[in-house]
Coordinates of C-alpha atoms and ligand atoms in Angstrom, one line a residue:
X1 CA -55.2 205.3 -41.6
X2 CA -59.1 205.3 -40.2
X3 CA -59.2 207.9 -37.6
X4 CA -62.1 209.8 -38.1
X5 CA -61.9 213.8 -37.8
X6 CA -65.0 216.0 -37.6
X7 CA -64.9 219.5 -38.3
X8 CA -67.3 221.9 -37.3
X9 CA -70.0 219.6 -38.2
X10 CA -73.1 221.0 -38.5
X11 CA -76.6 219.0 -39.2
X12 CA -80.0 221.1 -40.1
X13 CA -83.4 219.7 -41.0
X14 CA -85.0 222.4 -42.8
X15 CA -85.0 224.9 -39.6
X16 CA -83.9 222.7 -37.4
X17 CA -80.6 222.0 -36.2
X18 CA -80.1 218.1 -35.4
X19 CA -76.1 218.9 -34.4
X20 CA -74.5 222.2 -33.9
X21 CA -71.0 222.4 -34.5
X22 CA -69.5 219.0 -33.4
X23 CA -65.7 218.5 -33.8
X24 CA -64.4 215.4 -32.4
X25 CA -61.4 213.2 -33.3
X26 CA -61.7 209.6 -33.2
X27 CA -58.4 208.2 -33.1
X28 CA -57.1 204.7 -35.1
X29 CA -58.0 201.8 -33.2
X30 CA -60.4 203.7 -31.2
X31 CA -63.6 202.6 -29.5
X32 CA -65.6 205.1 -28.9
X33 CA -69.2 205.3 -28.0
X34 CA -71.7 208.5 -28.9
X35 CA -73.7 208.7 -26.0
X36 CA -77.1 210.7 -24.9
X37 CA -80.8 210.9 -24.5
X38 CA -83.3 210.2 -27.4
X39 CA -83.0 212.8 -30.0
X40 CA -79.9 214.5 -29.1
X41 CA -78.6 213.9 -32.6
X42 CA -76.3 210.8 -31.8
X43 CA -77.8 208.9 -35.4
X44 CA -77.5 212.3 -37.7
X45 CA -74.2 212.3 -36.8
X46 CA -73.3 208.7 -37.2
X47 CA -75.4 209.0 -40.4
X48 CA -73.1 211.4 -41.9
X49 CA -70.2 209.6 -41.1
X50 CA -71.4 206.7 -42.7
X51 CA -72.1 208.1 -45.6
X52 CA -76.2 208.2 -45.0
X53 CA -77.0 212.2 -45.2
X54 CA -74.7 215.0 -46.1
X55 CA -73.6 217.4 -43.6
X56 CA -75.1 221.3 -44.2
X57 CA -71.8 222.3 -42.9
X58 CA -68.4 221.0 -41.9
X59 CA -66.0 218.2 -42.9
X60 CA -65.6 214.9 -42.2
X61 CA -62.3 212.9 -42.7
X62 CA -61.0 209.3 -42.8
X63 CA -57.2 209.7 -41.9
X64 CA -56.6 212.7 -44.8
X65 CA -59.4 212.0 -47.0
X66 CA -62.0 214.3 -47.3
X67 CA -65.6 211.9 -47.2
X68 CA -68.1 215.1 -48.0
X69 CA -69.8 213.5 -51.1
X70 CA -67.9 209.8 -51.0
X71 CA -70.9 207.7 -51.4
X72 CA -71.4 205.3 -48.1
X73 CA -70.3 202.4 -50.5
X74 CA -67.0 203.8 -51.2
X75 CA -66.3 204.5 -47.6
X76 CA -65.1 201.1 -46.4
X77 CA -67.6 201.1 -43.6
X78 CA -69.3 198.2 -41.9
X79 CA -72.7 199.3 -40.5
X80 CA -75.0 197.4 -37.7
X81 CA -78.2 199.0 -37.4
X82 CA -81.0 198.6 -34.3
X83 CA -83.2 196.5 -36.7
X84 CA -81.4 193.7 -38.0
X85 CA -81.0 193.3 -41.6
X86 CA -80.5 189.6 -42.4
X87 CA -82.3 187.5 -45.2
X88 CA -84.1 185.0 -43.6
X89 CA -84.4 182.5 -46.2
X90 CA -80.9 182.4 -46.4
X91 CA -78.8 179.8 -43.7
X92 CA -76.8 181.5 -41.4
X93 CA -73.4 180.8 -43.2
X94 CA -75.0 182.6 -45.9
X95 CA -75.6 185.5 -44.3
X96 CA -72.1 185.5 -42.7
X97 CA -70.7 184.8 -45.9
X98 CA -72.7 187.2 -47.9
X99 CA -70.5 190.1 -48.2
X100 CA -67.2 188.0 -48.6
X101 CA -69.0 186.4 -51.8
X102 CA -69.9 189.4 -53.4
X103 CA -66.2 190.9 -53.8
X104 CA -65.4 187.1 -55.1
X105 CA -63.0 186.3 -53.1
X106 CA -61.5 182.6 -53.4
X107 CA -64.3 179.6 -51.8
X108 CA -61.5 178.6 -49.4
X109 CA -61.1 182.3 -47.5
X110 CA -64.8 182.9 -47.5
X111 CA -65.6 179.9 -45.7
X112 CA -62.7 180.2 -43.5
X113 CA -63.2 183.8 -42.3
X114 CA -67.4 183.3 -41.9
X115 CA -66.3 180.1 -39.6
X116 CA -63.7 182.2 -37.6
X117 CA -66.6 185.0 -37.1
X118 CA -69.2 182.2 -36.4
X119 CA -67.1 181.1 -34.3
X120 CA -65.9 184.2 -32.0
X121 CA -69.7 184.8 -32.1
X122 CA -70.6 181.4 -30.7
X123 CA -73.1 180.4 -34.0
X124 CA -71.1 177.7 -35.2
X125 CA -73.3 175.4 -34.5
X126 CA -76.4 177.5 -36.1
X127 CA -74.4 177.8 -39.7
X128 CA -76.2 175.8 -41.5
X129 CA -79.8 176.7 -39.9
X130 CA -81.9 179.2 -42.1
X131 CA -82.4 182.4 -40.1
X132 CA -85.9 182.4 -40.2
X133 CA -87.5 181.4 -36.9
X134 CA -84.1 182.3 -35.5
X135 CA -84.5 184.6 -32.2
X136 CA -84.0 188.6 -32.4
X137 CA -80.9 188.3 -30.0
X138 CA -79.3 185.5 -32.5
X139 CA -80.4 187.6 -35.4
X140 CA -78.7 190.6 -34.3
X141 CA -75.7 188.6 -33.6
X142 CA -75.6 187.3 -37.1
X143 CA -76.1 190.6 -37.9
X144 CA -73.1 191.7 -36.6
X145 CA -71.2 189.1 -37.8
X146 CA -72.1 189.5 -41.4
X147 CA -70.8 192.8 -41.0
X148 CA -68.1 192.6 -39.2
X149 CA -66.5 190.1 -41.3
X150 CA -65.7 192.1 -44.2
X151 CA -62.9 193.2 -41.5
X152 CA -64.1 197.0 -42.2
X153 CA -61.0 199.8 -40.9
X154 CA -64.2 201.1 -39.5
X155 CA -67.3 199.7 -37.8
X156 CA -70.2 201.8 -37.2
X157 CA -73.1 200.6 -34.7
X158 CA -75.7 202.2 -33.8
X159 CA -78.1 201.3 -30.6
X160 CA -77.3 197.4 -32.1
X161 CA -78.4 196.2 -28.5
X162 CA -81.3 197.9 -27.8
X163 CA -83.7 195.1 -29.0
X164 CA -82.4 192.1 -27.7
X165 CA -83.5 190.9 -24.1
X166 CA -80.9 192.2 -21.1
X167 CA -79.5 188.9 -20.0
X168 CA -78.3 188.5 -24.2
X169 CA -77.0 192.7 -24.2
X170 CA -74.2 191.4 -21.1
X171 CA -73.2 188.7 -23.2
X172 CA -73.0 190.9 -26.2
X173 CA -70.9 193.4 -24.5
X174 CA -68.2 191.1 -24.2
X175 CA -68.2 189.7 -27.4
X176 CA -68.3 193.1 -29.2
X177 CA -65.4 194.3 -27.0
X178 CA -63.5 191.2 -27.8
X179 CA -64.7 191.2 -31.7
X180 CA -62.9 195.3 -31.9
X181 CA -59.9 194.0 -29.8
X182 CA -59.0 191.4 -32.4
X183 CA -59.6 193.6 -35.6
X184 CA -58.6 196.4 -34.0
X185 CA -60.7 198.6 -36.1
X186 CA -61.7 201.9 -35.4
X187 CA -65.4 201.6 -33.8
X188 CA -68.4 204.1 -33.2
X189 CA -71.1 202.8 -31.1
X190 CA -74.2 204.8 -30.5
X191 CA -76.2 204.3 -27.7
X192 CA -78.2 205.8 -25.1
X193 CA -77.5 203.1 -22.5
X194 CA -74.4 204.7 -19.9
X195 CA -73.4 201.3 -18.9
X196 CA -73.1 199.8 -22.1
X197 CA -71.1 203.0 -23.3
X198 CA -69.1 202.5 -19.7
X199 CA -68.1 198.8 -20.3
X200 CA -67.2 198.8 -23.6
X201 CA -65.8 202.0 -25.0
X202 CA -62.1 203.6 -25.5
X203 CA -63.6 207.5 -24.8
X204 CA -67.3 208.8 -24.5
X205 CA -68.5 211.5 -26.1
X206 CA -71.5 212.4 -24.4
X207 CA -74.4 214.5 -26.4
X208 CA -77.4 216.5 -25.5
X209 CA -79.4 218.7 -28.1
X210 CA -77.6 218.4 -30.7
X211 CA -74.4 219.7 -28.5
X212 CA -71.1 217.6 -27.9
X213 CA -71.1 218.0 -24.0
X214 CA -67.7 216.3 -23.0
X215 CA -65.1 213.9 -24.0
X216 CA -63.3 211.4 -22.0
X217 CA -62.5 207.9 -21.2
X218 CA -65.4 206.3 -18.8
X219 CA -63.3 207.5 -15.7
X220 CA -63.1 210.7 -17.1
X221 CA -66.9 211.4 -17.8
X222 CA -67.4 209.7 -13.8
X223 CA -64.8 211.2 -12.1
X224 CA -65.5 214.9 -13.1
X225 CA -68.3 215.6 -15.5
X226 CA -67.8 218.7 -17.4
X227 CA -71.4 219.9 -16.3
X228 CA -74.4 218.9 -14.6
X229 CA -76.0 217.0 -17.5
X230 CA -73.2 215.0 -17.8
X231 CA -73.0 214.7 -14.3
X232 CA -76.9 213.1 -14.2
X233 CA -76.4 211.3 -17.4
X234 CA -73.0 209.1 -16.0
X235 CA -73.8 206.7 -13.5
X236 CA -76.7 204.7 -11.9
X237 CA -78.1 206.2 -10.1
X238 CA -76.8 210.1 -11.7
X239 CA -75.0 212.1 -9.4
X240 CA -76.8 213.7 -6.4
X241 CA -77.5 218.0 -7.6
X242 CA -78.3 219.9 -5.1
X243 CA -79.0 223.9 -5.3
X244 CA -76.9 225.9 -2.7
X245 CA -75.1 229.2 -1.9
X246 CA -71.0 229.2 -0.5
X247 CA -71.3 230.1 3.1
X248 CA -68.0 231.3 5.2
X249 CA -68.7 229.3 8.3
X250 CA -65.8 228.7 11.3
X251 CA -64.2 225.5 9.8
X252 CA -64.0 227.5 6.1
X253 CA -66.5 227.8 3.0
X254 CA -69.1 224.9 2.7
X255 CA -72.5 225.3 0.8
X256 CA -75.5 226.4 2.4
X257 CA -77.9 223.8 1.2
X258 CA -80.9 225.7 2.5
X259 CA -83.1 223.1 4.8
X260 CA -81.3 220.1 4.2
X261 CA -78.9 222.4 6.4
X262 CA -74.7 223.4 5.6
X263 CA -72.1 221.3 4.1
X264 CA -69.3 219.9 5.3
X265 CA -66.4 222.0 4.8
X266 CA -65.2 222.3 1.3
X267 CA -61.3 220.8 0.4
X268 CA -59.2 223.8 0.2
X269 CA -58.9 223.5 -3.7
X270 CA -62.3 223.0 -4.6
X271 CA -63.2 226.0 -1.7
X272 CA -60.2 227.9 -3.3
X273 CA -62.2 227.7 -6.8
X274 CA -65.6 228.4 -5.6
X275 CA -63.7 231.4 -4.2
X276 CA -62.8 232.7 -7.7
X277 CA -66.2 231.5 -9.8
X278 CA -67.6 234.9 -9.2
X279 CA -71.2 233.7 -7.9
X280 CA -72.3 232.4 -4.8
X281 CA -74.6 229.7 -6.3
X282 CA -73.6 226.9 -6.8
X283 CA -74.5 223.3 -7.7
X284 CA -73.5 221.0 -4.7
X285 CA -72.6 217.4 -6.5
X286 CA -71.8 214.0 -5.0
X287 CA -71.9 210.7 -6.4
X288 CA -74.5 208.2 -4.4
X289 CA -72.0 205.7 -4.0
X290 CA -69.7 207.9 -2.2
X291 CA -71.3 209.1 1.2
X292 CA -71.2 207.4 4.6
X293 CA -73.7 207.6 7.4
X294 CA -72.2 209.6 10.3
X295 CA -73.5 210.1 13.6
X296 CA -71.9 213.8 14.7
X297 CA -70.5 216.9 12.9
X298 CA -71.9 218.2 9.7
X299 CA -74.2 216.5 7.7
X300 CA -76.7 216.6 5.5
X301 CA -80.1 215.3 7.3
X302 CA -82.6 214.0 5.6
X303 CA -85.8 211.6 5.9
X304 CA -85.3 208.4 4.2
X305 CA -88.5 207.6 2.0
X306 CA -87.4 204.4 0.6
X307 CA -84.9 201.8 1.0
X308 CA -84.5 199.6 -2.1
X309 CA -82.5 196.4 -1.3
X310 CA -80.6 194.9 -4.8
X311 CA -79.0 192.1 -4.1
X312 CA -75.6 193.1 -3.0
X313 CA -76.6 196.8 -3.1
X314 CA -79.1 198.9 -0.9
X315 CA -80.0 202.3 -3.2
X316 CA -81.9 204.8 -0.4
X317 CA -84.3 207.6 -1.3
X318 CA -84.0 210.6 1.1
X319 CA -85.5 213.8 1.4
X320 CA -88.7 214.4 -0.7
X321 CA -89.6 212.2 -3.2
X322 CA -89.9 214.6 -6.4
X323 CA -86.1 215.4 -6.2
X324 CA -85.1 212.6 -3.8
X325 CA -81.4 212.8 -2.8
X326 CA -79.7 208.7 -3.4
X327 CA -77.2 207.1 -1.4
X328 CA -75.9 203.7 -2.1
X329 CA -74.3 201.2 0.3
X330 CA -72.7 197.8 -0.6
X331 CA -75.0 194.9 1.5
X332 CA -77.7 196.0 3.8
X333 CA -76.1 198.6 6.1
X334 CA -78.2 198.8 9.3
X335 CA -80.1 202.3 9.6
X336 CA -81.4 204.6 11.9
X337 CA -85.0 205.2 12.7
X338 CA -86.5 208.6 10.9
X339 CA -83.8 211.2 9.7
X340 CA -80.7 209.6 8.2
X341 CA -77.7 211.9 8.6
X342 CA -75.6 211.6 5.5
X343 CA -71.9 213.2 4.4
X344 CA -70.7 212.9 1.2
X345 CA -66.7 211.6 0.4
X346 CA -64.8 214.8 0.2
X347 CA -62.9 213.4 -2.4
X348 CA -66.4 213.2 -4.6
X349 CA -67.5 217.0 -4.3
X350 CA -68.3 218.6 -7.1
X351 CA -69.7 222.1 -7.3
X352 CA -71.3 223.5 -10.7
X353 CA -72.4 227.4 -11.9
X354 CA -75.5 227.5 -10.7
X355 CA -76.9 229.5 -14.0
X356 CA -74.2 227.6 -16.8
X357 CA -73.9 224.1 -14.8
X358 CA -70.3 223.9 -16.1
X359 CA -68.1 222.2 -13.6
X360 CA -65.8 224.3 -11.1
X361 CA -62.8 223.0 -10.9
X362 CA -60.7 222.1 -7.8
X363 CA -57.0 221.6 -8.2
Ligands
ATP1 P1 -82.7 208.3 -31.1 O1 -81.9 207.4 -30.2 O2 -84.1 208.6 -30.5 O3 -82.7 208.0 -32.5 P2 -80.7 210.3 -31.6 O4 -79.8 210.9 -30.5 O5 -80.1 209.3 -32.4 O6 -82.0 209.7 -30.9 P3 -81.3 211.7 -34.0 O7 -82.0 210.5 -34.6 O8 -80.0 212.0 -34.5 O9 -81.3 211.5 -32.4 O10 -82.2 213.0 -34.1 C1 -81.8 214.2 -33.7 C2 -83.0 215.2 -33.9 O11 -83.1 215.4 -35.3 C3 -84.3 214.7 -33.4 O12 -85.0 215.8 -32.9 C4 -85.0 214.2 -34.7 O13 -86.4 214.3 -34.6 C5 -84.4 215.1 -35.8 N1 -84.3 214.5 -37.1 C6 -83.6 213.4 -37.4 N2 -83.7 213.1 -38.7 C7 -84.6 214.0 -39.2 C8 -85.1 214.2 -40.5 N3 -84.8 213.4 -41.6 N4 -85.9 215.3 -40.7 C9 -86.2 216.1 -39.7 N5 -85.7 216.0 -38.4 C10 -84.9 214.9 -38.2

């Protein structure tokens, strides 16, 4: 069994605290990525479950063992670091086969599983190359093989793509993916890149200071983001967070939004919840990708200060540039001169506690 449970885990440096109370269950199987900004305590905490530092409180178990004080080595984990550890003087089949030699297993297996993993990892034809003078992005990869080989019930990798170029990090996306779906071990992939944690993994469990912020599947953490850093972090661009006020007007409660004017009407559950939140400010949120450009009825109007045409995707910048407000269109929509009058999807409101940020929640 290699779901991972954590249990009021708790991480302190001296007087610091790197993690403050996590508990999260990763199931059997699983894929999931720890995601978040720089420093937000993503490595402590994959450093404890491999083994790497010692949590100051809290337990952490591997189906019903207890790992507080299993060395990393009796763990059964497979690690892939950032930096690549892979002796260069060594060919590539050597490095692939490294691990497999160690335990002395029979010549015939170990050259048959490093040539399956060379070859679900496209070195084959590298194998008998030494590393050295080998590129980063191949490097990693071998990296990851070497690892990955030893068939470990759990993989653990963290930020493995973050030095290799972007067009090599697509490809690797895929291969990964693939590489978990065949061994079907249970994987925990840090990284502070949303789309690599949106492609590729089962759940997301998105971090910030040291504080678990929300679990879901990708849809989940899109669709309806537990608060308004989650609600930034997901997506590219973040979602639109505006500051307003609920505001009974004739055609029921919208959000005065100050000088970019009133909303549109809120749908009767999210209005019905905004009714029973308690405050009248709110956070107004709607995703970029899901407003239209209207001509009449209410609207937010703002100035456009930048179109950005990519590719098959237009991203504009309206309102003032230090908090611009993004809208993005498939193509190159034809717009008006001067103020742009926008309205986002009802379906994609979101409204937030003004003072918590937690997400009120419509129907
Ligand atoms: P990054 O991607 O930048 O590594 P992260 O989310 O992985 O970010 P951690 O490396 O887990 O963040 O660090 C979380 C916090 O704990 C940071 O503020 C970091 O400076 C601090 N920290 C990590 N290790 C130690 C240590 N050994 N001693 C003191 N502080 C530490």
């Amino acid at each position: 069994m290699s779901a991972i449970r954590l249990e009021h885990l708790v991480k302190r440096f001296g007087s610091f605290t790197a993690l403050k109370e996590m508990d999260l269950t990763i199931g059997d199987g699983e894929f999931l990525a720890l995601l978040g900004p720089s420093g937000c305590g993503k490595s402590t905490t994959m450093n404890m479950i491999a083994g790497m530092e010692a949590p100051s409180e809290g337990r952490i178990l591997f189906g019903d063992r207890d790992m507080v004080g299993v060395p990393m080595g009796r763990r059964g984990v497979g690690f892939v670091f950032q930096n690549y550890a892979i002796f260069t003087h060594m060919t590539v089949r050597r490095n692939l086969d490294y691990g497999l030699r160690m335990t002395g297993r029979p010549a015939v297996e170990v050259r048959q599983r490093a040539e399956a993993m060379a070859a679900l990892l496209n070195l084959t034809p590298l194998l008998e190359r030494p590393a050295a003078g080998l590129s980063v992005n191949i490097l990693q990869r071998i990296a990851i093989g070497r690892s990955a080989v030893m068939e470990p019930a759990i993989f653990l990798l963290d930020e493995p793509l973050s030095n290799v170029d972007a067009a090599f990090r697509a490809v690797m996306r895929t291969e990964l993916k693939a590489l978990q779906r065949q061994f079907g071990q249970t994987m925990v992939y840090v990284t502070h890149d949303q789309l690599e944690a949106m492609t590729m993994a089962d759940r997301i469990a998105v971090m910030d200071h040291g504080v678990l912020q929300q679990v879901g599947t990708p849809l989940e953490v899109y669709n309806a983001p537990a608060n308004t850093f989650v609600a930034r972090f997901i997506g590219s661009p973040g979602m639109n967070l505006l500051p307003g006020r609920l505001a009974e007007t004739d055609r029921g409660l919208a959000v005065d939004l100050g000088e970019l004017g009133i909303s549109p009407p809120l749908p009767d559950a999210l209005a019905a919840a905004a009714h029973g939140a308690g405050r009248p400010e709110v956070t107004y949120g709607f995703r970029p990708e899901e407003v239209h450009l209207v001509e009449t009825g209410p609207a937010l109007r703002l100035p456009l200060i930048l179109a950005e045409r990519i590719g098959a995707r237009t991203i504009l910048h309206l309102g003032r540039a230090e908090d611009a407000v993004r809208a993005v269109f498939q193509g190159n929509p034809v717009l008006p001169e001067g103020v742009l009058a926008i309205a986002p999807d009802p379906a994609s409101l979101r409204l937030f506690d003004a003072v918590t940020g937690a997400a009120i929640r419509g129907g």
